[in-house]
Structure formats: C-alpha cells, structure tokens
Backbone as a chain_set.jsonl record, in Angstrom:
{"seq": "MEFLNRKTLDLLLDSLLRRSLTFTPNPSEDFDEQKQKFIEAETAVHRWVRNELLPAVICQCPQALVSGFCL", "coords": {"N": [[143.397, 62.185, 151.747], [142.672, 63.362, 149.386], [140.283, 64.064, 148.17], [139.342, 66.227, 149.542], [139.743, 69.175, 148.685], [140.313, 72.515, 147.373], [138.868, 72.776, 144.978], [136.877, 70.726, 145.081], [135.614, 71.552, 147.386], [134.561, 74.031, 146.554], [132.738, 73.107, 144.598], [130.97, 71.628, 146.215], [129.989, 73.678, 147.911], [128.796, 75.372, 146.027], [126.653, 73.774, 145.176], [125.256, 73.485, 147.606], [124.581, 76.134, 148.217], [122.863, 76.915, 146.263], [120.299, 76.407, 146.955], [118.091, 78.346, 148.547], [117.68, 79.818, 151.829], [114.806, 79.394, 153.997], [112.192, 81.716, 154.009], [109.995, 83.249, 156.12], [107.717, 85.589, 156.443], [106.879, 88.043, 158.951], [103.647, 88.916, 159.623], [102.94, 91.295, 160.88], [104.887, 93.142, 160.395], [106.727, 95.271, 158.098], [106.86, 93.984, 154.883], [108.743, 94.334, 152.728], [110.967, 95.434, 154.029], [111.615, 93.355, 155.815], [112.226, 91.366, 153.962], [114.503, 92.439, 152.682], [116.316, 92.531, 154.854], [116.482, 89.806, 155.369], [117.653, 88.826, 152.994], [120.141, 90.101, 153.126], [121.15, 88.915, 155.471], [121.183, 86.205, 154.723], [123.035, 86.275, 152.634], [125.322, 87.044, 154.058], [125.642, 84.789, 155.723], [126.11, 82.75, 153.805], [128.489, 83.719, 152.668], [130.195, 83.621, 154.894], [130.21, 80.844, 155.465], [131.352, 79.846, 153.077], [133.845, 81.242, 152.88], [135.115, 81.125, 155.367], [134.237, 79.156, 157.394], [134.025, 76.376, 156.263], [136.54, 76.138, 154.826], [138.295, 76.384, 157.036], [137.56, 74.185, 158.605], [138.192, 72.076, 156.879], [140.944, 72.467, 156.541], [141.902, 72.325, 159.179], [140.687, 70.132, 160.448], [140.5, 67.619, 158.929], [140.492, 64.837, 159.405], [138.506, 64.554, 161.321], [136.253, 65.118, 159.821], [136.16, 62.913, 158.073], [135.89, 60.831, 159.926], [133.421, 61.53, 161.052], [131.664, 61.204, 158.884], [131.807, 58.531, 158.527], [130.489, 57.23, 160.513]], "CA": [[142.434, 63.267, 151.787], [142.714, 64.042, 148.098], [138.968, 64.578, 147.781], [139.094, 67.48, 150.26], [140.583, 70.255, 148.178], [139.555, 73.751, 147.101], [137.936, 72.561, 143.865], [135.718, 69.966, 145.552], [134.918, 72.42, 148.338], [133.768, 74.985, 145.77], [131.609, 72.382, 143.999], [130.029, 71.336, 147.296], [129.347, 74.918, 148.339], [127.906, 75.836, 144.958], [125.403, 73.002, 145.21], [124.537, 73.8, 148.845], [124.114, 77.513, 148.25], [121.826, 77.133, 145.243], [119.006, 76.328, 147.635], [118.048, 79.456, 149.495], [117.066, 79.582, 153.129], [113.359, 79.612, 154.003], [111.793, 83.032, 154.507], [108.611, 83.328, 156.57], [107.56, 86.963, 156.929], [106.011, 88.364, 160.074], [102.587, 89.742, 159.04], [102.785, 92.594, 161.537], [106.005, 94.009, 160.03], [106.833, 95.616, 156.687], [107.381, 92.856, 154.112], [109.943, 94.692, 151.964], [112.08, 95.595, 154.965], [111.973, 92.014, 156.27], [112.844, 90.665, 152.834], [115.847, 92.986, 152.502], [117.14, 92.062, 155.971], [116.693, 88.378, 155.177], [118.619, 88.657, 151.906], [121.445, 90.506, 153.653], [121.597, 87.894, 156.419], [121.481, 84.99, 153.964], [124.288, 86.53, 151.924], [126.396, 87.012, 155.056], [125.825, 83.394, 156.136], [126.747, 82.037, 152.699], [129.866, 84.213, 152.549], [130.94, 83.096, 156.037], [130.401, 79.404, 155.272], [132.28, 79.626, 151.963], [135.17, 81.842, 153.038], [135.748, 80.916, 156.665], [133.93, 77.931, 158.138], [134.446, 75.124, 155.645], [137.993, 76.054, 154.641], [138.943, 76.146, 158.328], [137.288, 72.799, 158.998], [138.958, 71.18, 156.014], [142.378, 72.628, 156.821], [142.245, 72.012, 160.561], [140.071, 68.915, 160.994], [140.062, 66.694, 157.883], [140.222, 63.508, 159.959], [137.208, 64.609, 161.997], [135.227, 65.019, 158.783], [136.099, 61.527, 157.608], [135.33, 60.043, 161.026], [132.007, 61.87, 161.185], [130.892, 60.64, 157.787], [131.912, 57.072, 158.542], [129.772, 56.688, 161.68]], "C": [[142.403, 64.03, 150.462], [141.374, 64.64, 147.702], [138.62, 65.875, 148.5], [140.078, 68.542, 149.783], [139.696, 71.443, 147.819], [138.519, 73.547, 145.997], [136.696, 71.798, 144.334], [134.922, 70.759, 146.582], [134.031, 73.417, 147.598], [132.562, 74.315, 145.121], [130.54, 72.071, 145.043], [129.273, 72.591, 147.713], [128.402, 75.458, 147.279], [126.585, 75.083, 144.987], [124.591, 73.3, 146.47], [123.893, 75.18, 148.797], [123.094, 77.829, 147.162], [120.435, 77.107, 145.861], [118.983, 77.416, 148.694], [117.421, 79.026, 150.817], [115.572, 79.886, 153.048], [113.033, 80.946, 154.665], [110.312, 83.0, 154.851], [108.398, 84.711, 157.171], [106.621, 87.059, 158.126], [104.925, 89.303, 159.541], [102.438, 91.122, 159.671], [103.924, 93.57, 161.213], [106.034, 94.229, 158.526], [107.538, 94.497, 155.913], [108.694, 93.198, 153.411], [111.168, 94.85, 152.861], [112.561, 94.237, 155.476], [112.726, 91.255, 155.181], [114.283, 91.139, 152.633], [116.79, 92.516, 153.609], [117.469, 90.581, 155.818], [117.751, 88.124, 154.104], [120.025, 89.022, 152.377], [122.006, 89.449, 154.605], [121.987, 86.611, 155.694], [122.807, 85.131, 153.22], [125.472, 86.462, 152.881], [126.685, 85.585, 155.512], [126.55, 82.619, 155.042], [128.215, 82.439, 152.557], [130.73, 83.643, 153.677], [131.221, 81.605, 155.877], [131.469, 79.155, 154.208], [133.703, 80.08, 152.294], [135.874, 81.512, 154.341], [135.494, 79.54, 157.266], [134.477, 76.672, 157.47], [135.932, 75.072, 155.33], [138.739, 75.778, 155.952], [138.75, 74.706, 158.773], [138.139, 71.846, 158.172], [140.454, 71.278, 156.303], [142.754, 72.121, 158.21], [141.772, 70.637, 161.031], [139.681, 67.901, 159.92], [139.75, 65.298, 158.417], [138.883, 63.463, 160.678], [136.08, 64.504, 160.985], [135.061, 63.584, 158.324], [135.486, 60.65, 158.68], [133.839, 60.292, 161.174], [131.154, 61.256, 160.103], [130.894, 59.123, 157.797], [131.183, 56.446, 159.719], [128.612, 55.832, 161.265]], "O": [[142.13, 65.23, 150.445], [141.335, 65.627, 146.968], [137.68, 66.56, 148.097], [141.115, 68.772, 150.406], [138.474, 71.377, 147.95], [137.415, 74.086, 146.074], [135.575, 72.193, 144.012], [133.698, 70.65, 146.644], [132.878, 73.623, 147.977], [131.475, 74.893, 145.097], [129.347, 72.232, 144.786], [128.05, 72.563, 147.853], [127.321, 75.949, 147.604], [125.52, 75.683, 144.84], [123.363, 73.361, 146.409], [122.778, 75.364, 149.287], [122.521, 78.919, 147.154], [119.505, 77.722, 145.339], [119.779, 77.393, 149.633], [116.731, 78.01, 150.902], [115.127, 80.565, 152.123], [113.536, 81.26, 155.743], [109.471, 82.755, 153.986], [108.847, 84.978, 158.286], [105.697, 86.26, 158.283], [105.247, 90.386, 159.053], [101.868, 92.024, 159.057], [103.925, 94.701, 161.701], [105.437, 93.465, 157.768], [108.661, 94.113, 156.239], [109.655, 92.433, 153.491], [112.273, 94.449, 152.493], [113.764, 93.991, 155.562], [113.728, 90.591, 155.445], [115.183, 90.322, 152.436], [117.931, 92.144, 153.336], [118.588, 90.151, 156.1], [118.644, 87.297, 154.293], [120.989, 88.325, 152.059], [123.193, 89.128, 154.553], [123.007, 85.999, 156.014], [123.607, 84.195, 153.188], [126.509, 85.886, 152.55], [127.847, 85.21, 155.672], [127.51, 81.904, 155.328], [129.078, 81.587, 152.349], [131.866, 83.23, 153.443], [132.339, 81.151, 156.122], [132.381, 78.353, 154.41], [134.662, 79.362, 152.009], [137.099, 81.606, 154.423], [136.441, 78.833, 157.611], [135.306, 75.975, 158.055], [136.548, 74.03, 155.552], [139.709, 75.019, 155.966], [139.687, 74.078, 159.267], [138.737, 70.914, 158.711], [141.151, 70.263, 156.306], [143.827, 71.544, 158.386], [142.388, 70.04, 161.914], [138.582, 67.354, 160.007], [138.831, 64.644, 157.924], [138.197, 62.441, 160.648], [135.06, 63.871, 161.257], [133.939, 63.094, 158.202], [134.643, 59.806, 158.377], [133.074, 59.354, 161.4], [130.031, 60.829, 160.37], [130.062, 58.498, 157.139], [131.257, 55.231, 159.904], [127.903, 55.299, 162.118]]}, "num_chains": 1, "name": "protein.A"}
C-alpha cells in the first residue's frame, strides 16, 4: 500500500478540489446570499473530505479501496 500515503492523498485531493461544485441559483431568491451560502458549504465539504473522510478511509480501509478499484 505504498501508493496510499499522505503525499499522494494530498495530490489527489488537490486535483479533485480544483474543480468547483456546480452552482445553480434559485431565481426567486437573492443571488448574492445564495452564492455566499454555496461557497461556505463547498468550503466545508472540501475541508471535511480532505481532513476527515479520505484520511480515515485510507487509514482504516486500505484493502477495501484496492478491492473496489480492482472490480
């Protein structure tokens, strides 16, 4: 499992997080408020994925990752 380390995880996350989520505003609501909420939510999701989800998956379930990719 040498390829699953902090450096490769950071490289993977950097490439994934460069593409922002899709924002489709609701025309009946204030655009600026929606945009701000979206940015806050997107930032929270990215932070959670980077700091909690993927490190936990890699530390706790590396064999599951390999099995999943080899299907």
